[in-house]
mmCIF file of C-alpha atoms in Angstrom:
data_model
loop_
_atom_site.group_PDB
_atom_site.id
_atom_site.type_symbol
_atom_site.label_atom_id
_atom_site.label_comp_id
_atom_site.label_asym_id
_atom_site.label_seq_id
_atom_site.Cartn_x
_atom_site.Cartn_y
_atom_site.Cartn_z
ATOM 1 C CA MET A 1 -19.860 6.312 11.145
ATOM 2 C CA ARG A 2 -19.676 3.117 13.198
ATOM 3 C CA PHE A 3 -15.893 2.985 12.866
ATOM 4 C CA ASN A 4 -15.199 6.633 13.782
ATOM 5 C CA GLN A 5 -17.837 9.299 14.496
ATOM 6 C CA HIS A 6 -20.013 6.922 16.520
ATOM 7 C CA LEU A 7 -17.165 6.525 19.015
ATOM 8 C CA LEU A 8 -16.955 10.296 19.502
ATOM 9 C CA THR A 9 -20.715 10.746 19.799
ATOM 10 C CA ASN A 10 -20.725 8.055 22.501
ATOM 11 C CA CYS A 11 -17.406 9.116 24.005
ATOM 12 C CA GLN A 12 -18.442 8.161 27.531
ATOM 13 C CA VAL A 13 -17.788 4.499 26.629
ATOM 14 C CA LEU A 14 -14.099 5.368 26.150
ATOM 15 C CA THR A 15 -13.645 6.481 29.764
ATOM 16 C CA ARG A 16 -12.435 3.997 32.366
ATOM 17 C CA SER A 17 -13.374 4.276 36.031
ATOM 18 C CA ILE A 18 -9.736 4.961 36.957
ATOM 19 C CA ASP A 19 -9.253 7.736 34.377
ATOM 20 C CA LYS A 20 -8.510 11.140 35.892
ATOM 21 C CA THR A 21 -10.461 12.942 33.169
ATOM 22 C CA SER A 22 -13.367 11.923 30.962
ATOM 23 C CA MET A 23 -12.281 11.058 27.424
ATOM 24 C CA CYS A 24 -15.168 13.266 26.266
ATOM 25 C CA GLU A 25 -13.066 16.261 27.316
ATOM 26 C CA TYR A 26 -10.300 15.281 24.908
ATOM 27 C CA VAL A 27 -12.639 14.890 21.924
ATOM 28 C CA GLN A 28 -13.077 18.682 21.810
ATOM 29 C CA ASN A 29 -11.446 20.846 19.129
ATOM 30 C CA SER A 30 -11.078 18.034 16.582
ATOM 31 C CA GLY A 31 -9.152 15.853 19.010
ATOM 32 C CA PHE A 32 -6.844 18.560 20.377
ATOM 33 C CA GLY A 33 -8.812 18.685 23.629
ATOM 34 C CA PRO A 34 -9.691 21.795 25.670
ATOM 35 C CA ARG A 35 -7.673 24.913 24.957
ATOM 36 C CA ILE A 36 -5.176 25.854 27.686
ATOM 37 C CA ILE A 37 -5.866 29.278 29.126
ATOM 38 C CA SER A 38 -3.467 30.415 31.831
ATOM 39 C CA SER A 39 -2.952 33.821 33.395
ATOM 40 C CA GLU A 40 0.675 32.801 33.995
ATOM 41 C CA ALA A 41 1.331 31.981 30.348
ATOM 42 C CA SER A 42 2.122 34.154 27.340
ATOM 43 C CA ASP A 43 -0.249 34.841 24.450
ATOM 44 C CA LEU A 44 1.660 32.217 22.475
ATOM 45 C CA TRP A 45 0.635 29.643 25.055
ATOM 46 C CA ASN A 46 -2.981 30.694 25.224
ATOM 47 C CA SER A 47 -3.566 30.559 21.488
ATOM 48 C CA ASN A 48 -1.756 27.352 20.539
ATOM 49 C CA TRP A 49 -1.743 24.950 23.467
ATOM 50 C CA PHE A 50 -4.339 22.305 24.300
ATOM 51 C CA TRP A 51 -4.908 19.485 26.790
ATOM 52 C CA THR A 52 -4.196 16.871 24.128
ATOM 53 C CA ASN A 53 -4.511 13.192 24.992
ATOM 54 C CA GLN A 54 -1.948 10.926 23.319
ATOM 55 C CA PHE A 55 -4.693 8.475 22.294
ATOM 56 C CA MET A 56 -6.458 11.103 20.148
ATOM 57 C CA LEU A 57 -4.094 10.879 17.186
ATOM 58 C CA GLU A 58 -6.737 9.067 15.121
ATOM 59 C CA VAL A 59 -9.182 11.952 15.535
ATOM 60 C CA ILE A 60 -6.528 14.621 14.894
ATOM 61 C CA PHE A 61 -5.298 12.872 11.758
ATOM 62 C CA HIS A 62 -8.803 12.287 10.393
ATOM 63 C CA ASP A 63 -9.699 15.963 10.772
ATOM 64 C CA ARG A 64 -6.513 17.012 8.991
ATOM 65 C CA MET A 65 -7.200 14.466 6.258
ATOM 66 C CA LYS A 66 -10.587 16.073 5.550
ATOM 67 C CA LYS A 67 -8.737 19.321 4.765
ATOM 68 C CA TYR A 68 -5.881 17.778 2.774
ATOM 69 C CA LYS A 69 -5.407 19.798 -0.410
ATOM 70 C CA CYS A 70 -4.845 16.793 -2.693
ATOM 71 C CA LEU A 71 -7.997 14.809 -1.925
ATOM 72 C CA THR A 72 -9.966 13.337 -4.814
ATOM 73 C CA ASN A 73 -13.616 12.316 -4.830
ATOM 74 C CA ASP A 74 -12.753 9.421 -7.129
ATOM 75 C CA SER A 75 -10.956 6.873 -4.990
ATOM 76 C CA LEU A 76 -10.367 4.655 -8.026
ATOM 77 C CA VAL A 77 -7.730 7.138 -9.242
ATOM 78 C CA ALA A 78 -6.238 7.874 -5.819
ATOM 79 C CA SER A 79 -2.569 7.148 -5.166
ATOM 80 C CA ALA A 80 -3.425 6.136 -1.602
ATOM 81 C CA ILE A 81 -6.674 5.494 0.254
ATOM 82 C CA PHE A 82 -7.144 6.589 3.862
ATOM 83 C CA VAL A 83 -9.294 4.329 6.037
ATOM 84 C CA PRO A 84 -10.764 6.474 8.866
ATOM 85 C CA TYR A 85 -11.032 3.626 11.372
ATOM 86 C CA TYR A 86 -10.333 4.712 14.956
ATOM 87 C CA ALA A 87 -8.678 1.401 15.760
ATOM 88 C CA GLY A 88 -7.196 2.460 19.092
ATOM 89 C CA LEU A 89 -10.305 4.168 20.451
ATOM 90 C CA ASP A 90 -12.461 1.279 19.326
ATOM 91 C CA LEU A 91 -10.183 -1.217 21.071
ATOM 92 C CA ARG A 92 -10.073 0.920 24.225
ATOM 93 C CA ARG A 93 -13.742 0.113 24.909
ATOM 94 C CA TYR A 94 -13.012 -3.601 25.273
ATOM 95 C CA LEU A 95 -9.433 -3.922 26.536
ATOM 96 C CA TRP A 96 -10.396 -4.556 30.143
ATOM 97 C CA GLY A 97 -12.941 -7.183 31.218
ATOM 98 C CA PHE A 98 -14.137 -8.271 27.770
ATOM 99 C CA ASN A 99 -13.503 -11.494 25.876
ATOM 100 C CA THR A 100 -11.422 -11.637 22.705
ATOM 101 C CA SER A 101 -14.414 -11.847 20.354
ATOM 102 C CA MET A 102 -15.583 -8.422 21.560
ATOM 103 C CA ARG A 103 -12.123 -6.950 21.073
ATOM 104 C CA ASP A 104 -11.867 -8.409 17.569
ATOM 105 C CA SER A 105 -15.367 -7.779 16.228
ATOM 106 C CA SER A 106 -15.006 -4.259 14.785
ATOM 107 C CA GLY A 107 -11.709 -4.988 13.051
ATOM 108 C CA PHE A 108 -13.172 -8.139 11.531
ATOM 109 C CA ASP A 109 -16.261 -6.252 10.339
ATOM 110 C CA LEU A 110 -14.142 -3.437 8.894
ATOM 111 C CA ILE A 111 -12.066 -5.828 6.810
ATOM 112 C CA ASN A 112 -15.177 -7.585 5.524
ATOM 113 C CA TRP A 113 -16.639 -4.198 4.560
ATOM 114 C CA LEU A 114 -13.460 -3.087 2.812
ATOM 115 C CA LYS A 115 -13.193 -6.330 0.837
ATOM 116 C CA GLN A 116 -16.524 -5.626 -0.843
ATOM 117 C CA LYS A 117 -15.346 -2.285 -2.227
ATOM 118 C CA PRO A 118 -14.013 -2.027 -5.797
ATOM 119 C CA GLN A 119 -11.125 0.134 -4.541
ATOM 120 C CA TRP A 120 -9.855 -2.787 -2.468
ATOM 121 C CA LYS A 121 -9.676 -5.136 -5.429
ATOM 122 C CA THR A 122 -7.359 -2.803 -7.364
ATOM 123 C CA MET A 123 -4.344 -3.649 -5.157
ATOM 124 C CA TRP A 124 -5.988 -5.830 -2.479
ATOM 125 C CA GLY A 125 -5.527 -3.139 0.126
ATOM 126 C CA LYS A 126 -1.836 -2.444 -0.431
ATOM 127 C CA ASP A 127 -2.640 1.190 -1.272
ATOM 128 C CA HIS A 128 -4.814 1.598 1.860
ATOM 129 C CA PHE A 129 -3.600 3.062 5.153
ATOM 130 C CA LEU A 130 -4.979 3.874 8.579
ATOM 131 C CA VAL A 131 -3.754 5.603 11.738
ATOM 132 C CA SER A 132 -3.598 4.294 15.292
ATOM 133 C CA GLY A 133 -3.165 6.234 18.511
ATOM 134 C CA ARG A 134 -2.021 3.039 20.246
ATOM 135 C CA ILE A 135 1.163 1.011 19.796
ATOM 136 C CA ALA A 136 1.316 -1.631 17.059
ATOM 137 C CA ARG A 137 1.653 -4.469 19.566
ATOM 138 C CA ASP A 138 -1.883 -3.788 20.855
ATOM 139 C CA PHE A 139 -3.301 -5.168 17.595
ATOM 140 C CA ARG A 140 -1.256 -8.358 17.448
ATOM 141 C CA ARG A 141 -2.701 -10.710 20.026
ATOM 142 C CA LYS A 142 -1.381 -14.190 19.293
ATOM 143 C CA SER A 143 -3.997 -16.363 21.013
ATOM 144 C CA ASP A 144 -7.668 -16.305 21.948
ATOM 145 C CA ARG A 145 -7.034 -16.516 25.664
ATOM 146 C CA LYS A 146 -8.996 -13.799 27.461
ATOM 147 C CA SER A 147 -5.928 -12.967 29.562
ATOM 148 C CA ASP A 148 -3.883 -12.055 26.472
ATOM 149 C CA TRP A 149 -3.666 -8.366 25.649
ATOM 150 C CA GLY A 150 -5.145 -6.549 22.667
ATOM 151 C CA SER A 151 -6.907 -7.565 19.477
ATOM 152 C CA ASN A 152 -5.905 -9.742 16.526
ATOM 153 C CA PHE A 153 -6.678 -7.048 13.925
ATOM 154 C CA ARG A 154 -3.203 -6.941 12.353
ATOM 155 C CA PHE A 155 -3.053 -10.723 12.132
ATOM 156 C CA LEU A 156 -6.109 -10.870 9.866
ATOM 157 C CA PRO A 157 -4.780 -11.881 6.412
ATOM 158 C CA GLU A 158 -6.270 -8.874 4.604
ATOM 159 C CA SER A 159 -5.178 -6.469 7.321
ATOM 160 C CA LYS A 160 -1.547 -7.379 6.644
ATOM 161 C CA ASN A 161 -1.815 -5.543 3.312
ATOM 162 C CA LEU A 162 -2.847 -2.294 5.015
ATOM 163 C CA SER A 163 -0.208 0.189 6.140
ATOM 164 C CA MET A 164 -0.739 1.433 9.692
ATOM 165 C CA LEU A 165 0.750 4.666 10.992
ATOM 166 C CA THR A 166 1.164 4.203 14.720
ATOM 167 C CA ILE A 167 2.814 5.952 17.670
ATOM 168 C CA GLU A 168 5.066 2.903 18.134
ATOM 169 C CA SER A 169 5.847 0.326 15.471
ATOM 170 C CA GLY A 170 7.660 -2.975 15.772
ATOM 171 C CA PRO A 171 9.438 -5.496 13.567
ATOM 172 C CA TRP A 172 6.330 -6.115 11.474
ATOM 173 C CA GLU A 173 5.921 -5.122 7.853
ATOM 174 C CA ASN A 174 3.570 -2.220 7.056
ATOM 175 C CA ASP A 175 3.662 -0.611 10.522
ATOM 176 C CA ILE A 176 5.231 2.858 10.453
ATOM 177 C CA ALA A 177 5.933 4.983 13.529
ATOM 178 C CA VAL A 178 4.737 8.600 13.603
ATOM 179 C CA PRO A 179 5.111 11.108 16.466
ATOM 180 C CA TYR A 180 2.868 11.093 19.494
ATOM 181 C CA PRO A 181 0.700 14.243 19.524
ATOM 182 C CA THR A 182 2.028 16.930 21.844
ATOM 183 C CA SER A 183 -0.079 19.769 23.251
ATOM 184 C CA PHE A 184 1.338 22.412 20.865
ATOM 185 C CA HIS A 185 -0.801 22.942 17.739
ATOM 186 C CA PRO A 186 0.242 26.195 16.057
ATOM 187 C CA SER A 187 -1.718 27.609 13.145
ATOM 188 C CA SER A 188 1.107 29.418 11.344
ATOM 189 C CA ASP A 189 4.799 29.123 10.553
ATOM 190 C CA ASP A 190 5.361 32.391 12.412
ATOM 191 C CA GLN A 191 4.038 30.847 15.632
ATOM 192 C CA VAL A 192 6.424 27.914 15.178
ATOM 193 C CA LEU A 193 9.353 30.290 14.656
ATOM 194 C CA GLN A 194 8.403 32.277 17.761
ATOM 195 C CA TRP A 195 8.392 29.108 19.827
ATOM 196 C CA GLN A 196 11.723 27.930 18.394
ATOM 197 C CA ASN A 197 13.339 31.276 19.180
ATOM 198 C CA LEU A 198 11.926 31.169 22.701
ATOM 199 C CA MET A 199 13.483 27.731 23.255
ATOM 200 C CA ARG A 200 16.866 28.997 22.039
ATOM 201 C CA THR A 201 16.957 31.654 24.749
ATOM 202 C CA GLN A 202 15.879 29.566 27.734
ATOM 203 C CA ASN A 203 17.901 29.529 30.927
ATOM 204 C CA ARG A 204 18.550 25.862 31.703
ATOM 205 C CA PRO A 205 19.801 25.516 35.304
ATOM 206 C CA TYR A 206 19.480 21.715 35.417
ATOM 207 C CA LEU A 207 21.896 19.366 33.664
ATOM 208 C CA PHE A 208 19.158 16.762 33.258
ATOM 209 C CA SER A 209 15.604 16.006 34.310
ATOM 210 C CA PHE A 210 13.157 13.136 34.395
ATOM 211 C CA ALA A 211 9.358 13.173 34.446
ATOM 212 C CA GLY A 212 7.849 9.773 35.051
ATOM 213 C CA ALA A 213 6.837 7.072 37.472
ATOM 214 C CA SER A 214 8.863 4.084 38.581
ATOM 215 C CA ARG A 215 7.665 0.679 37.436
ATOM 216 C CA THR A 216 7.410 -1.251 40.706
ATOM 217 C CA ARG A 217 6.120 -4.366 38.952
ATOM 218 C CA GLN A 218 9.143 -4.473 36.643
ATOM 219 C CA LYS A 219 12.223 -6.123 38.118
ATOM 220 C CA ASN A 220 15.499 -4.278 37.473
ATOM 221 C CA SER A 221 13.582 -1.310 36.059
ATOM 222 C CA THR A 222 15.676 1.277 34.205
ATOM 223 C CA ARG A 223 13.423 3.940 35.681
ATOM 224 C CA LYS A 224 14.276 2.854 39.212
ATOM 225 C CA GLU A 225 17.972 3.413 38.470
ATOM 226 C CA ILE A 226 17.269 6.752 36.809
ATOM 227 C CA ILE A 227 15.306 8.031 39.796
ATOM 228 C CA ARG A 228 18.111 6.907 42.112
ATOM 229 C CA HIS A 229 20.741 8.691 39.983
ATOM 230 C CA CYS A 230 18.616 11.826 39.826
ATOM 231 C CA GLN A 231 18.049 11.943 43.572
ATOM 232 C CA SER A 232 21.783 11.558 44.280
ATOM 233 C CA SER A 233 22.994 14.024 41.655
ATOM 234 C CA ASN A 234 23.618 16.965 43.993
ATOM 235 C CA LYS A 235 20.984 19.228 42.354
ATOM 236 C CA LEU A 236 22.176 18.532 38.809
ATOM 237 C CA CYS A 237 18.872 16.755 38.158
ATOM 238 C CA LYS A 238 15.250 17.836 38.530
ATOM 239 C CA LEU A 239 12.769 15.020 39.154
ATOM 240 C CA LEU A 240 9.029 15.127 38.542
ATOM 241 C CA ASP A 241 7.877 11.885 40.146
ATOM 242 C CA CYS A 242 4.521 10.984 38.619
ATOM 243 C CA ASN A 243 3.781 8.566 41.455
ATOM 244 C CA SER A 244 3.535 11.336 44.011
ATOM 245 C CA VAL A 245 2.508 14.635 42.424
ATOM 246 C CA GLY A 246 -1.074 13.984 41.419
ATOM 247 C CA HIS A 247 -1.969 15.541 38.093
ATOM 248 C CA GLU A 248 1.235 17.520 37.516
ATOM 249 C CA CYS A 249 2.671 15.022 35.028
ATOM 250 C CA ASP A 250 -0.469 15.474 32.911
ATOM 251 C CA ASP A 251 -0.120 19.269 32.913
ATOM 252 C CA PRO A 252 1.617 20.566 29.744
ATOM 253 C CA LEU A 253 2.603 23.794 31.513
ATOM 254 C CA LYS A 254 4.364 21.879 34.309
ATOM 255 C CA LEU A 255 6.130 19.553 31.885
ATOM 256 C CA MET A 256 7.287 22.337 29.578
ATOM 257 C CA ASN A 257 8.582 24.346 32.535
ATOM 258 C CA LEU A 258 10.591 21.309 33.622
ATOM 259 C CA PHE A 259 11.970 20.405 30.199
ATOM 260 C CA ARG A 260 12.829 23.911 29.072
ATOM 261 C CA SER A 261 14.831 24.422 32.273
ATOM 262 C CA SER A 262 16.918 21.315 31.496
ATOM 263 C CA ILE A 263 19.783 20.645 29.113
ATOM 264 C CA PHE A 264 19.071 16.909 28.828
ATOM 265 C CA CYS A 265 15.788 15.014 29.298
ATOM 266 C CA LEU A 266 15.874 11.320 30.207
ATOM 267 C CA GLN A 267 13.597 9.085 28.128
ATOM 268 C CA PRO A 268 13.660 5.474 29.368
ATOM 269 C CA PRO A 269 11.130 2.839 28.262
ATOM 270 C CA GLY A 270 7.964 2.492 30.331
ATOM 271 C CA ASP A 271 5.020 0.225 29.556
ATOM 272 C CA SER A 272 6.461 0.099 26.043
ATOM 273 C CA LEU A 273 9.670 1.267 24.384
ATOM 274 C CA THR A 274 8.473 4.724 23.331
ATOM 275 C CA ARG A 275 7.098 7.734 25.220
ATOM 276 C CA ARG A 276 5.158 10.853 24.368
ATOM 277 C CA SER A 277 7.649 12.594 26.655
ATOM 278 C CA THR A 278 10.298 12.246 23.932
ATOM 279 C CA PHE A 279 8.382 14.668 21.741
ATOM 280 C CA ASP A 280 7.586 16.955 24.671
ATOM 281 C CA SER A 281 11.316 17.239 25.347
ATOM 282 C CA ILE A 282 12.107 17.985 21.691
ATOM 283 C CA LEU A 283 9.407 20.642 21.772
ATOM 284 C CA ALA A 284 11.158 22.198 24.777
ATOM 285 C CA GLY A 285 14.563 22.210 23.091
ATOM 286 C CA CYS A 286 15.772 19.636 25.623
ATOM 287 C CA ILE A 287 18.222 17.028 24.305
ATOM 288 C CA PRO A 288 16.696 13.545 24.753
ATOM 289 C CA VAL A 289 18.716 10.790 26.423
ATOM 290 C CA PHE A 290 17.697 7.276 25.389
ATOM 291 C CA PHE A 291 18.419 3.944 27.059
ATOM 292 C CA HIS A 292 17.102 1.610 24.355
ATOM 293 C CA PRO A 293 17.475 2.027 20.554
ATOM 294 C CA GLY A 294 13.824 1.054 20.129
ATOM 295 C CA SER A 295 12.722 4.192 21.967
ATOM 296 C CA ALA A 296 13.464 6.361 18.904
ATOM 297 C CA TYR A 297 16.285 5.254 16.611
ATOM 298 C CA THR A 298 14.486 2.296 15.020
ATOM 299 C CA GLN A 299 11.083 3.988 15.170
ATOM 300 C CA TYR A 300 10.581 7.434 13.653
ATOM 301 C CA LEU A 301 12.547 7.000 10.439
ATOM 302 C CA TRP A 302 10.549 9.634 8.543
ATOM 303 C CA TYR A 303 11.107 12.238 11.254
ATOM 304 C CA LEU A 304 14.402 11.959 13.115
ATOM 305 C CA PRO A 305 17.984 12.134 11.762
ATOM 306 C CA LYS A 306 19.658 8.824 10.946
ATOM 307 C CA ASN A 307 22.739 9.955 12.848
ATOM 308 C CA TYR A 308 21.180 9.899 16.309
ATOM 309 C CA SER A 309 24.228 11.450 17.983
ATOM 310 C CA ASN A 310 23.349 14.712 16.215
ATOM 311 C CA TYR A 311 20.313 15.255 18.424
ATOM 312 C CA SER A 312 20.494 12.840 21.363
ATOM 313 C CA VAL A 313 22.655 10.907 23.831
ATOM 314 C CA PHE A 314 22.539 7.138 24.253
ATOM 315 C CA ILE A 315 23.269 5.373 27.540
ATOM 316 C CA SER A 316 23.090 1.595 27.678
ATOM 317 C CA ALA A 317 20.431 0.462 30.162
ATOM 318 C CA THR A 318 22.524 -2.626 30.876
ATOM 319 C CA ASP A 319 25.608 -0.551 31.731
ATOM 320 C CA LEU A 320 23.466 1.694 33.923
ATOM 321 C CA LYS A 321 22.073 -1.223 35.921
ATOM 322 C CA LEU A 322 25.511 -2.818 36.278
ATOM 323 C CA GLY A 323 26.951 0.414 37.617
ATOM 324 C CA LYS A 324 29.339 0.845 34.685
ATOM 325 C CA VAL A 325 28.084 4.349 33.948
ATOM 326 C CA ARG A 326 26.659 7.227 35.945
ATOM 327 C CA ILE A 327 24.254 9.524 34.165
ATOM 328 C CA GLU A 328 25.682 12.815 35.458
ATOM 329 C CA GLU A 329 29.263 11.737 34.683
ATOM 330 C CA LYS A 330 28.268 10.818 31.122
ATOM 331 C CA LEU A 331 26.427 14.079 30.498
ATOM 332 C CA VAL A 332 29.015 16.344 32.108
ATOM 333 C CA THR A 333 31.549 15.132 29.542
ATOM 334 C CA VAL A 334 29.481 16.533 26.663
ATOM 335 C CA SER A 335 31.194 19.778 25.669
ATOM 336 C CA LYS A 336 29.390 23.117 25.478
ATOM 337 C CA ASP A 337 29.886 23.178 21.712
ATOM 338 C CA GLU A 338 28.362 19.719 21.377
ATOM 339 C CA VAL A 339 25.443 20.721 23.579
ATOM 340 C CA ALA A 340 24.823 23.848 21.487
ATOM 341 C CA SER A 341 24.951 21.838 18.253
ATOM 342 C CA MET A 342 22.592 19.129 19.537
ATOM 343 C CA ARG A 343 20.149 21.640 20.966
ATOM 344 C CA GLU A 344 19.988 23.501 17.672
ATOM 345 C CA GLU A 345 19.289 20.206 15.893
ATOM 346 C CA VAL A 346 16.538 19.397 18.402
ATOM 347 C CA ILE A 347 14.938 22.823 17.922
ATOM 348 C CA ARG A 348 15.176 22.394 14.159
ATOM 349 C CA LEU A 349 13.126 19.193 14.509
ATOM 350 C CA ILE A 350 10.184 20.931 16.217
ATOM 351 C CA PRO A 351 8.126 21.637 13.055
ATOM 352 C CA ARG A 352 8.484 17.981 12.026
ATOM 353 C CA ILE A 353 7.030 16.499 15.225
ATOM 354 C CA ILE A 354 3.965 18.714 15.785
ATOM 355 C CA TYR A 355 0.445 18.457 14.367
ATOM 356 C CA GLY A 356 -0.522 21.944 13.265
ATOM 357 C CA ASP A 357 -3.968 23.495 13.665
ATOM 358 C CA ARG A 358 -5.538 23.926 10.247
ATOM 359 C CA ARG A 359 -9.145 24.155 11.326
ATOM 360 C CA SER A 360 -9.281 27.675 9.893
ATOM 361 C CA GLY A 361 -8.645 26.162 6.463
ATOM 362 C CA VAL A 362 -5.387 28.066 6.007
ATOM 363 C CA GLU A 363 -2.479 25.703 5.404
ATOM 364 C CA SER A 364 0.331 27.776 6.814
ATOM 365 C CA VAL A 365 2.365 25.274 8.859
ATOM 366 C CA GLU A 366 4.333 23.369 6.259
ATOM 367 C CA ASP A 367 5.897 19.918 6.604
ATOM 368 C CA ASP A 368 4.586 19.131 10.052
ATOM 369 C CA ALA A 369 4.097 15.551 11.294
ATOM 370 C CA PHE A 370 0.917 15.097 9.273
ATOM 371 C CA ASP A 371 2.486 16.348 6.030
ATOM 372 C CA LEU A 372 5.522 14.107 6.429
ATOM 373 C CA ALA A 373 3.283 11.121 7.138
ATOM 374 C CA ILE A 374 1.298 11.668 3.927
ATOM 375 C CA LYS A 375 4.473 12.169 1.889
ATOM 376 C CA GLY A 376 5.863 8.967 3.330
ATOM 377 C CA VAL A 377 2.703 7.011 2.512
ATOM 378 C CA LEU A 378 2.633 8.304 -1.060
ATOM 379 C CA LYS A 379 6.303 7.455 -1.523
ATOM 380 C CA ARG A 380 5.634 3.893 -0.373
#
């Protein structure tokens, strides 16, 4: 309870003073957040879309795990053991204004608790796994200086044996990237098919679009160049500037309307290499454009095709900053046949990157992001 449910019961401690919305709102509906009800949206929207916060993956995954059809009550005979520790939410309480011992305490206590269990001693934790709604780097603080970011959880010797499914991995062993949660949580394969067919028939008047904020503190920011290219593209690009439009960038309806009216969606790094927006664009049938291989190609190996040119376009961030390439000129050269092929591949990926709604107990969305994660863990 201390490592999971207690955090939800006392969800007010997860909310920062600068947060636009209380984190208690997002705890609803098993981590999906409040249901989206809009008079402007179709029935498909109103039954399957939620205000889902990207940091709620731990809650979403735990709820799905409780309903997993192959659970056993005897963990000594289990092929893999799930540790329902909400590492990211727990860390969120202490990331700002607290010393390192506070940030590290729960992870340290968890490991000490696990070590006492007979299940741990079977393989010393190598068959254990947990899920994080934060990036892997947040759990690898290298010093005890208060100014350094994150916790040292993944540097604890025993923790290194655990596998961690995380929204962004890194070069470290036993960290595996899984998709960010989007706001679409269908409860049947038919609902997925309806959405896919809808994305195939969209009118896409914009060649490319970008939803994001510039990073003023980052020198030579890729985003700064992207915004400049978009603004000078003679209406080929649609920009949703998150610095100036209030809450619109947090509105799934606004984002989907932008992405499904675009052929290509730009996905540059931000505070880290990856973005939830990548999966929002795939959901909208919009071909992602990456500027760093670490934004997708080296990350989601269980989910995305190895041949990245089948579903995306790559533009070197260095070439962009040096003026060697212009975004619109690069994208205009992609033929209509290539666009059609890539879009179909993107739409085909949709079931693989969503977390279906199985709260009714009916497992009708097959091989979604959760299923592929469990298959991957078992294979390991």
